[in-house]
């Protein structure tokens, strides 16, 4: 069969085949092309549930298509504890099929069941044999077995078909594990970002607030509330995604506190298209970019520095840009190793974290693009798909003046 085909490759071949099929207003061009299309189409349908992991419901969804692909009267998936799902004939031979699956799992080899091994009291039983093959993965591990039930004695050809299908299913399950591992890594990186907020922001924020306690108590109170809301958002326990509006609202609070430190030295320009405010973005994907611009772009720069935040509609995506006119950096330093630089033990680590998370969630085409040079500022851009996993954008809530509702009504220069 096609054990090494990934979902993207299968989709591409199906699309190309469909184009050929439509030429000349004929449904198909040749029987071979029809057979190729049917095989790839069934493989695509079966791969989608398997890529979600091996559970009872995903196994049942995949077997409906795999049984047609194998050409068996019945097909089952079992693990060490029992059947996950069964489709078609042979369900009344459950014990014999499960025993064959366990033998295949323990030996790592296919197991054949002949008619004499399938004792049955039903006179109309159509089952004449079965083949059980371990669902193997490239790392050599096995966690399930594929069992094909036949209405004739198992043939060498059927054994090869079942083996190849089991191997292909193993590849899909390994991809599911890789996707889950990337998701776990992304969650761990969010926790790392939350921990990173404490050492290089909290002290400066509290110092800035303390400077206003006697001279301007009302201003100190306002900054405390902004700081409390910022930390509440940053350390919230639910959800890996948020809306762009919420992320910008948190950034506004962060910049409010930083402006209390820098005064008029820190200028901010904000240009956001209202239609992209409801777009779902990974939690804390923008705040590290803004913080990087303040800490490593504008803080070392003498005089006034400006940060620009732009969010624009870009067709199927939302394009976001964070740029500053600060001291910039050497691109070679940015790309060196894991993205950290010089002596503060974590400079620019937020950029690498965000880049990894974007690629893990949306694919490699959605990583960060960083443009910088010494004394030339830094421009970081990214794209976020407007619709993620069938999510529907709601109407944005805009406060008077065009800012996201709920943000403070502080000045923007």
Short mmCIF file of C-alpha atoms in Angstrom, two decimals:
data_model
loop_
_atom_site.label_atom_id
_atom_site.label_comp_id
_atom_site.label_asym_id
_atom_site.label_seq_id
_atom_site.Cartn_x
_atom_site.Cartn_y
_atom_site.Cartn_z
CA UNK A 1 0.00 0.00 0.00
CA UNK A 2 1.27 3.52 0.80
CA UNK A 3 2.81 3.38 4.29
CA UNK A 4 4.86 6.57 4.07
CA UNK A 5 2.21 8.94 2.76
CA UNK A 6 1.51 11.89 5.05
CA UNK A 7 -1.77 13.77 5.10
CA UNK A 8 -0.35 16.71 3.12
CA UNK A 9 1.09 14.46 0.42
CA UNK A 10 -2.14 12.49 0.17
CA UNK A 11 -4.17 15.69 -0.19
CA UNK A 12 -1.84 17.00 -2.90
CA UNK A 13 -2.04 13.79 -4.93
CA UNK A 14 -5.82 13.67 -4.57
CA UNK A 15 -6.09 17.25 -5.78
CA UNK A 16 -3.90 16.50 -8.80
CA UNK A 17 -5.87 13.35 -9.56
CA UNK A 18 -9.15 15.24 -9.32
CA UNK A 19 -7.94 17.73 -11.92
CA UNK A 20 -7.07 14.91 -14.29
CA UNK A 21 -10.45 13.27 -13.69
CA UNK A 22 -12.33 16.41 -14.68
CA UNK A 23 -10.58 16.86 -18.02
CA UNK A 24 -12.64 16.12 -21.09
CA UNK A 25 -15.81 16.14 -18.95
CA UNK A 26 -15.20 12.50 -18.05
CA UNK A 27 -15.46 11.20 -14.54
CA UNK A 28 -12.19 9.26 -14.82
CA UNK A 29 -9.59 8.84 -17.55
CA UNK A 30 -8.45 5.26 -16.91
CA UNK A 31 -9.30 2.46 -14.46
CA UNK A 32 -5.81 2.82 -12.97
CA UNK A 33 -6.44 6.47 -12.16
CA UNK A 34 -9.78 5.60 -10.62
CA UNK A 35 -8.12 2.96 -8.43
CA UNK A 36 -5.35 5.40 -7.39
CA UNK A 37 -7.89 8.05 -6.49
CA UNK A 38 -10.00 5.63 -4.44
CA UNK A 39 -6.98 4.34 -2.50
CA UNK A 40 -5.70 7.83 -1.70
CA UNK A 41 -9.16 9.10 -0.81
CA UNK A 42 -9.78 6.24 1.62
CA UNK A 43 -6.32 6.70 3.13
CA UNK A 44 -7.03 10.39 3.69
CA UNK A 45 -10.40 9.67 5.35
CA UNK A 46 -8.82 7.05 7.63
CA UNK A 47 -5.81 9.20 8.54
CA UNK A 48 -7.87 12.06 9.99
CA UNK A 49 -9.21 10.15 13.03
CA UNK A 50 -5.94 8.26 13.55
CA UNK A 51 -4.05 11.56 13.72
CA UNK A 52 -6.16 12.35 16.80
CA UNK A 53 -4.73 9.36 18.70
CA UNK A 54 -5.90 5.79 19.23
CA UNK A 55 -9.14 5.71 21.18
CA UNK A 56 -12.39 3.79 20.80
CA UNK A 57 -14.10 6.53 18.79
CA UNK A 58 -11.13 7.30 16.52
CA UNK A 59 -10.52 3.60 15.88
CA UNK A 60 -14.17 3.12 14.89
CA UNK A 61 -14.05 6.11 12.53
CA UNK A 62 -10.86 4.89 10.86
CA UNK A 63 -11.97 1.26 10.46
CA UNK A 64 -14.95 2.22 8.30
CA UNK A 65 -12.55 3.37 5.60
CA UNK A 66 -9.70 0.94 6.24
CA UNK A 67 -11.98 -2.07 5.78
CA UNK A 68 -12.82 -0.92 2.25
CA UNK A 69 -9.14 -0.23 1.62
CA UNK A 70 -8.08 -3.71 2.76
CA UNK A 71 -11.02 -5.43 1.07
CA UNK A 72 -11.86 -7.52 4.12
CA UNK A 73 -15.25 -8.77 5.27
CA UNK A 74 -14.50 -7.39 8.72
CA UNK A 75 -11.77 -5.35 10.36
CA UNK A 76 -10.91 -4.75 13.99
CA UNK A 77 -8.37 -2.86 16.10
CA UNK A 78 -7.34 -4.22 19.48
CA UNK A 79 -4.77 -3.35 22.11
CA UNK A 80 -3.45 -5.38 25.00
CA UNK A 81 -6.61 -4.93 27.03
CA UNK A 82 -9.27 -5.67 24.44
CA UNK A 83 -11.07 -4.49 21.31
CA UNK A 84 -11.04 -0.80 20.50
CA UNK A 85 -13.44 -1.14 17.57
CA UNK A 86 -14.80 -3.62 15.04
CA UNK A 87 -16.40 -3.04 11.67
CA UNK A 88 -18.12 -5.60 9.45
CA UNK A 89 -18.38 -9.38 9.84
CA UNK A 90 -16.78 -11.62 12.44
CA UNK A 91 -17.86 -9.94 15.64
CA UNK A 92 -19.10 -13.21 17.11
CA UNK A 93 -15.52 -14.59 16.89
CA UNK A 94 -14.39 -11.94 19.33
CA UNK A 95 -12.42 -14.22 21.66
CA UNK A 96 -10.49 -15.97 18.87
CA UNK A 97 -9.70 -12.66 17.13
CA UNK A 98 -8.56 -11.04 20.37
CA UNK A 99 -6.30 -14.03 21.12
CA UNK A 100 -4.75 -13.69 17.66
CA UNK A 101 -4.21 -9.96 18.23
CA UNK A 102 -2.45 -10.61 21.53
CA UNK A 103 -0.19 -13.19 19.88
CA UNK A 104 0.67 -10.71 17.15
CA UNK A 105 1.45 -8.03 19.73
CA UNK A 106 3.68 -10.32 21.81
CA UNK A 107 5.59 -11.74 18.83
CA UNK A 108 5.65 -8.65 16.59
CA UNK A 109 4.69 -10.89 13.65
CA UNK A 110 1.46 -11.51 11.72
CA UNK A 111 -0.78 -14.32 12.93
CA UNK A 112 -3.10 -16.34 10.66
CA UNK A 113 -6.31 -17.96 11.79
CA UNK A 114 -7.52 -20.82 9.60
CA UNK A 115 -11.09 -22.23 9.49
CA UNK A 116 -10.34 -25.02 11.96
CA UNK A 117 -9.19 -22.42 14.51
CA UNK A 118 -12.47 -20.53 14.25
CA UNK A 119 -14.91 -22.95 15.82
CA UNK A 120 -18.42 -21.63 15.30
CA UNK A 121 -21.88 -23.01 16.04
CA UNK A 122 -23.54 -20.77 13.45
CA UNK A 123 -24.32 -22.65 10.25
CA UNK A 124 -24.50 -19.42 8.24
CA UNK A 125 -21.16 -18.06 9.47
CA UNK A 126 -19.29 -16.55 6.49
CA UNK A 127 -15.92 -16.29 8.26
CA UNK A 128 -13.21 -18.63 6.93
CA UNK A 129 -10.09 -17.03 8.36
CA UNK A 130 -8.39 -13.96 9.76
CA UNK A 131 -5.05 -12.17 9.74
CA UNK A 132 -3.76 -10.18 12.73
CA UNK A 133 -0.79 -7.81 12.30
CA UNK A 134 0.90 -5.56 14.86
CA UNK A 135 0.46 -1.85 14.27
CA UNK A 136 4.16 -1.08 14.26
CA UNK A 137 5.93 2.26 14.48
CA UNK A 138 9.39 3.24 13.21
CA UNK A 139 10.73 3.18 16.79
CA UNK A 140 9.85 -0.52 16.95
CA UNK A 141 7.06 -0.13 19.48
CA UNK A 142 3.64 -1.75 19.16
CA UNK A 143 0.51 -0.84 21.01
CA UNK A 144 -2.28 -2.27 18.89
CA UNK A 145 -3.06 -4.94 16.33
CA UNK A 146 -5.09 -4.81 13.12
CA UNK A 147 -7.26 -7.89 12.48
CA UNK A 148 -8.76 -8.58 9.05
CA UNK A 149 -11.61 -11.11 8.82
CA UNK A 150 -12.04 -12.94 5.49
CA UNK A 151 -14.69 -15.09 3.85
CA UNK A 152 -11.96 -17.27 2.29
CA UNK A 153 -8.72 -18.80 3.48
CA UNK A 154 -6.09 -16.09 4.10
CA UNK A 155 -3.72 -15.68 1.16
CA UNK A 156 -0.13 -14.35 1.11
CA UNK A 157 -1.44 -11.29 -0.74
CA UNK A 158 -3.92 -10.51 2.03
CA UNK A 159 -1.18 -10.91 4.66
CA UNK A 160 0.97 -8.31 2.86
CA UNK A 161 -1.98 -5.93 2.54
CA UNK A 162 -2.77 -6.20 6.26
CA UNK A 163 0.91 -5.76 7.20
CA UNK A 164 1.29 -2.64 5.05
CA UNK A 165 -1.98 -1.17 6.31
CA UNK A 166 -0.96 -1.82 9.92
CA UNK A 167 2.42 -0.15 9.29
CA UNK A 168 0.72 2.85 7.67
CA UNK A 169 -1.66 3.14 10.64
CA UNK A 170 1.35 3.08 12.94
CA UNK A 171 2.85 6.02 11.09
CA UNK A 172 -0.35 8.01 11.54
CA UNK A 173 -0.38 7.23 15.26
CA UNK A 174 3.24 8.32 15.56
CA UNK A 175 2.33 11.61 13.92
CA UNK A 176 -0.47 11.96 16.47
CA UNK A 177 2.08 11.45 19.25
CA UNK A 178 4.39 14.05 17.72
CA UNK A 179 1.53 16.55 17.52
CA UNK A 180 0.65 15.92 21.15
CA UNK A 181 4.30 16.33 22.11
CA UNK A 182 4.43 19.67 20.30
CA UNK A 183 1.28 20.74 22.12
CA UNK A 184 2.81 19.75 25.49
CA UNK A 185 5.94 21.66 24.57
CA UNK A 186 3.88 24.73 23.70
CA UNK A 187 2.10 24.53 27.07
CA UNK A 188 5.43 24.22 28.84
CA UNK A 189 6.72 27.28 27.00
CA UNK A 190 3.71 29.29 28.16
CA UNK A 191 4.57 28.32 31.73
CA UNK A 192 8.17 29.37 31.08
CA UNK A 193 6.99 32.74 29.83
CA UNK A 194 4.88 33.23 32.94
CA UNK A 195 7.90 32.46 35.10
CA UNK A 196 10.03 34.82 33.02
CA UNK A 197 7.69 37.74 33.73
CA UNK A 198 8.56 37.72 37.42
CA UNK A 199 12.32 38.38 37.45
CA UNK A 200 12.60 41.08 34.81
CA UNK A 201 9.37 43.02 35.22
CA UNK A 202 7.93 42.80 38.72
CA UNK A 203 10.85 44.54 40.44
CA UNK A 204 10.88 47.45 37.99
CA UNK A 205 7.08 47.78 38.16
CA UNK A 206 7.02 47.93 41.95
CA UNK A 207 9.92 50.39 41.99
CA UNK A 208 8.07 52.67 39.58
CA UNK A 209 4.90 52.47 41.66
CA UNK A 210 6.83 53.22 44.86
CA UNK A 211 8.20 56.40 43.32
CA UNK A 212 4.65 57.81 43.06
CA UNK A 213 3.33 56.76 46.49
CA UNK A 214 4.13 60.08 48.18
CA UNK A 215 4.29 62.49 45.25
CA UNK A 216 1.17 61.29 43.41
CA UNK A 217 -0.91 58.76 45.41
CA UNK A 218 -3.70 58.66 42.81
CA UNK A 219 -1.20 57.80 40.10
CA UNK A 220 0.33 55.11 42.33
CA UNK A 221 -3.14 53.63 42.93
CA UNK A 222 -3.84 53.57 39.19
CA UNK A 223 -0.53 51.82 38.49
CA UNK A 224 -1.18 49.22 41.20
CA UNK A 225 -4.53 48.38 39.59
CA UNK A 226 -2.90 48.13 36.16
CA UNK A 227 -0.17 45.90 37.58
CA UNK A 228 -2.74 43.69 39.30
CA UNK A 229 -4.74 43.27 36.09
CA UNK A 230 -1.59 42.56 34.08
CA UNK A 231 -0.45 39.82 36.46
CA UNK A 232 -3.96 38.36 36.66
CA UNK A 233 -4.04 38.00 32.89
CA UNK A 234 -0.47 36.70 32.62
CA UNK A 235 -0.95 34.00 35.25
CA UNK A 236 -4.47 32.93 34.40
CA UNK A 237 -4.98 29.17 34.55
CA UNK A 238 -7.38 28.56 31.67
CA UNK A 239 -7.00 28.53 27.93
CA UNK A 240 -4.04 28.36 25.57
CA UNK A 241 -5.63 30.95 23.29
CA UNK A 242 -7.04 34.39 23.73
CA UNK A 243 -8.33 37.11 21.42
CA UNK A 244 -6.12 39.75 19.89
CA UNK A 245 -8.19 42.34 21.75
CA UNK A 246 -7.37 40.72 25.11
CA UNK A 247 -3.69 40.44 24.24
CA UNK A 248 -3.54 44.10 23.23
CA UNK A 249 -5.35 45.08 26.41
CA UNK A 250 -2.68 43.32 28.47
CA UNK A 251 0.06 44.99 26.43
CA UNK A 252 -1.56 48.36 27.11
CA UNK A 253 -1.30 47.69 30.85
CA UNK A 254 2.32 46.64 30.49
CA UNK A 255 3.18 49.80 28.55
CA UNK A 256 1.33 51.96 31.07
CA UNK A 257 3.67 50.73 33.80
CA UNK A 258 6.74 51.07 31.57
CA UNK A 259 5.76 54.65 30.69
CA UNK A 260 5.68 55.39 34.39
CA UNK A 261 9.38 54.45 34.43
CA UNK A 262 10.51 56.01 31.15
CA UNK A 263 8.19 59.00 31.00
CA UNK A 264 8.20 60.77 27.63
CA UNK A 265 11.21 58.76 26.52
CA UNK A 266 8.83 55.94 25.58
CA UNK A 267 6.46 56.72 22.72
CA UNK A 268 3.88 54.28 21.37
CA UNK A 269 2.08 54.18 18.03
CA UNK A 270 -0.84 51.77 17.70
CA UNK A 271 -2.69 50.97 14.47
CA UNK A 272 -5.18 48.10 14.68
CA UNK A 273 -7.89 47.16 12.19
CA UNK A 274 -11.12 46.59 14.19
CA UNK A 275 -12.04 43.51 12.15
CA UNK A 276 -9.03 41.54 13.45
CA UNK A 277 -9.63 42.17 17.16
CA UNK A 278 -11.66 38.93 17.64
CA UNK A 279 -8.96 36.76 15.99
CA UNK A 280 -7.76 34.00 18.31
CA UNK A 281 -4.03 34.17 19.05
CA UNK A 282 -1.80 31.99 21.26
CA UNK A 283 -1.79 33.26 24.82
CA UNK A 284 1.13 35.62 25.55
CA UNK A 285 2.39 35.62 21.97
CA UNK A 286 2.69 39.42 21.62
CA UNK A 287 3.67 40.65 25.07
CA UNK A 288 7.21 39.13 24.83
CA UNK A 289 7.73 40.96 21.51
CA UNK A 290 6.77 44.30 23.03
CA UNK A 291 8.84 43.59 26.14
CA UNK A 292 11.83 42.73 23.97
CA UNK A 293 11.44 46.05 22.15
CA UNK A 294 11.39 47.97 25.45
CA UNK A 295 14.17 46.09 27.24
CA UNK A 296 16.64 45.51 24.45
CA UNK A 297 15.69 48.12 21.89
CA UNK A 298 14.72 51.31 23.69
CA UNK A 299 16.16 50.96 27.19
CA UNK A 300 19.82 51.17 26.00
CA UNK A 301 18.99 54.01 23.59
CA UNK A 302 19.59 57.60 24.73
CA UNK A 303 16.71 59.99 24.19
CA UNK A 304 13.23 59.23 22.89
CA UNK A 305 12.32 55.82 21.47
CA UNK A 306 9.16 54.71 19.66
CA UNK A 307 7.36 51.38 19.52
CA UNK A 308 4.85 50.73 16.75
CA UNK A 309 2.25 47.98 17.00
CA UNK A 310 0.29 47.24 13.82
CA UNK A 311 -2.43 44.63 13.33
CA UNK A 312 -3.93 44.47 9.85
CA UNK A 313 -6.29 42.32 7.81
CA UNK A 314 -4.28 40.18 5.37
CA UNK A 315 -6.88 38.03 3.64
CA UNK A 316 -7.12 34.69 5.42
CA UNK A 317 -4.59 35.87 8.01
CA UNK A 318 -4.10 38.66 10.49
CA UNK A 319 -0.71 40.34 10.11
CA UNK A 320 0.88 41.73 13.27
CA UNK A 321 4.01 43.89 13.42
CA UNK A 322 5.95 45.07 16.47
CA UNK A 323 8.81 47.42 15.63
CA UNK A 324 11.04 49.86 17.45
CA UNK A 325 13.65 52.46 16.49
CA UNK A 326 16.05 51.35 19.20
CA UNK A 327 19.62 50.09 19.14
CA UNK A 328 18.82 46.95 17.14
CA UNK A 329 21.02 43.87 17.25
CA UNK A 330 23.39 41.79 15.18
CA UNK A 331 21.32 39.17 13.29
CA UNK A 332 24.12 36.65 13.78
CA UNK A 333 23.76 37.04 17.55
CA UNK A 334 20.00 36.59 17.33
CA UNK A 335 20.38 33.35 15.39
CA UNK A 336 23.22 31.99 17.51
CA UNK A 337 22.34 28.90 19.52
CA UNK A 338 18.94 29.06 21.14
CA UNK A 339 18.40 32.75 20.52
CA UNK A 340 19.77 34.06 23.79
CA UNK A 341 22.43 36.71 23.87
CA UNK A 342 24.97 38.45 26.06
CA UNK A 343 25.14 38.74 29.76
CA UNK A 344 21.65 39.01 31.21
CA UNK A 345 21.06 35.26 30.92
CA UNK A 346 18.02 35.30 28.64
CA UNK A 347 18.04 38.23 26.27
CA UNK A 348 15.68 37.66 23.34
CA UNK A 349 14.64 34.25 24.70
CA UNK A 350 11.03 35.41 24.38
CA UNK A 351 11.40 35.65 20.60
CA UNK A 352 12.49 32.03 20.27
CA UNK A 353 9.70 30.92 22.60
CA UNK A 354 7.02 32.69 20.59
CA UNK A 355 8.46 31.45 17.29
CA UNK A 356 8.41 27.83 18.50
CA UNK A 357 4.85 28.11 19.74
CA UNK A 358 3.54 29.67 16.53
CA UNK A 359 5.16 26.93 14.43
CA UNK A 360 3.83 24.21 16.74
CA UNK A 361 0.26 25.52 16.55
CA UNK A 362 -0.06 26.77 12.96
CA UNK A 363 2.86 25.15 11.08
CA UNK A 364 6.31 26.27 9.99
CA UNK A 365 4.89 28.85 7.58
CA UNK A 366 3.71 30.91 10.57
CA UNK A 367 6.96 31.60 12.41
CA UNK A 368 8.36 35.00 13.33
CA UNK A 369 10.13 37.19 10.78
CA UNK A 370 12.77 39.40 12.44
CA UNK A 371 14.44 42.27 10.61
CA UNK A 372 17.20 44.04 12.50
CA UNK A 373 20.72 45.45 12.37
CA UNK A 374 22.92 47.35 14.85
CA UNK A 375 21.60 50.89 15.40
CA UNK A 376 18.76 50.25 12.92
CA UNK A 377 15.96 49.15 15.24
CA UNK A 378 14.07 45.86 15.14
CA UNK A 379 10.95 44.80 13.26
CA UNK A 380 9.18 41.57 14.22
CA UNK A 381 6.23 40.40 12.11
CA UNK A 382 3.96 37.38 12.26
CA UNK A 383 0.76 36.09 10.75
CA UNK A 384 -2.13 34.41 12.55
CA UNK A 385 -4.88 32.49 10.69
CA UNK A 386 -8.21 34.24 11.22
CA UNK A 387 -10.06 30.98 11.66
CA UNK A 388 -8.56 28.22 13.79
CA UNK A 389 -10.21 24.80 14.03
CA UNK A 390 -13.60 26.04 12.85
CA UNK A 391 -13.72 28.94 15.27
CA UNK A 392 -16.02 31.73 14.16
CA UNK A 393 -15.03 35.33 14.69
CA UNK A 394 -17.45 37.37 16.75
CA UNK A 395 -18.12 41.05 16.38
CA UNK A 396 -15.37 43.15 17.97
CA UNK A 397 -16.22 45.34 20.93
CA UNK A 398 -14.75 48.79 20.38
CA UNK A 399 -14.69 51.53 22.94
CA UNK A 400 -15.08 55.15 21.85
CA UNK A 401 -11.99 56.31 20.04
CA UNK A 402 -11.41 52.99 18.30
CA UNK A 403 -9.59 51.13 21.12
CA UNK A 404 -10.55 47.66 22.39
CA UNK A 405 -13.24 47.89 25.04
CA UNK A 406 -11.99 47.46 28.58
CA UNK A 407 -8.56 49.06 28.07
CA UNK A 408 -7.53 52.07 30.11
CA UNK A 409 -8.15 55.48 28.60
CA UNK A 410 -4.53 56.56 29.00
CA UNK A 411 -2.75 58.66 26.43
CA UNK A 412 -1.28 57.41 23.18
CA UNK A 413 1.26 59.75 21.63
#
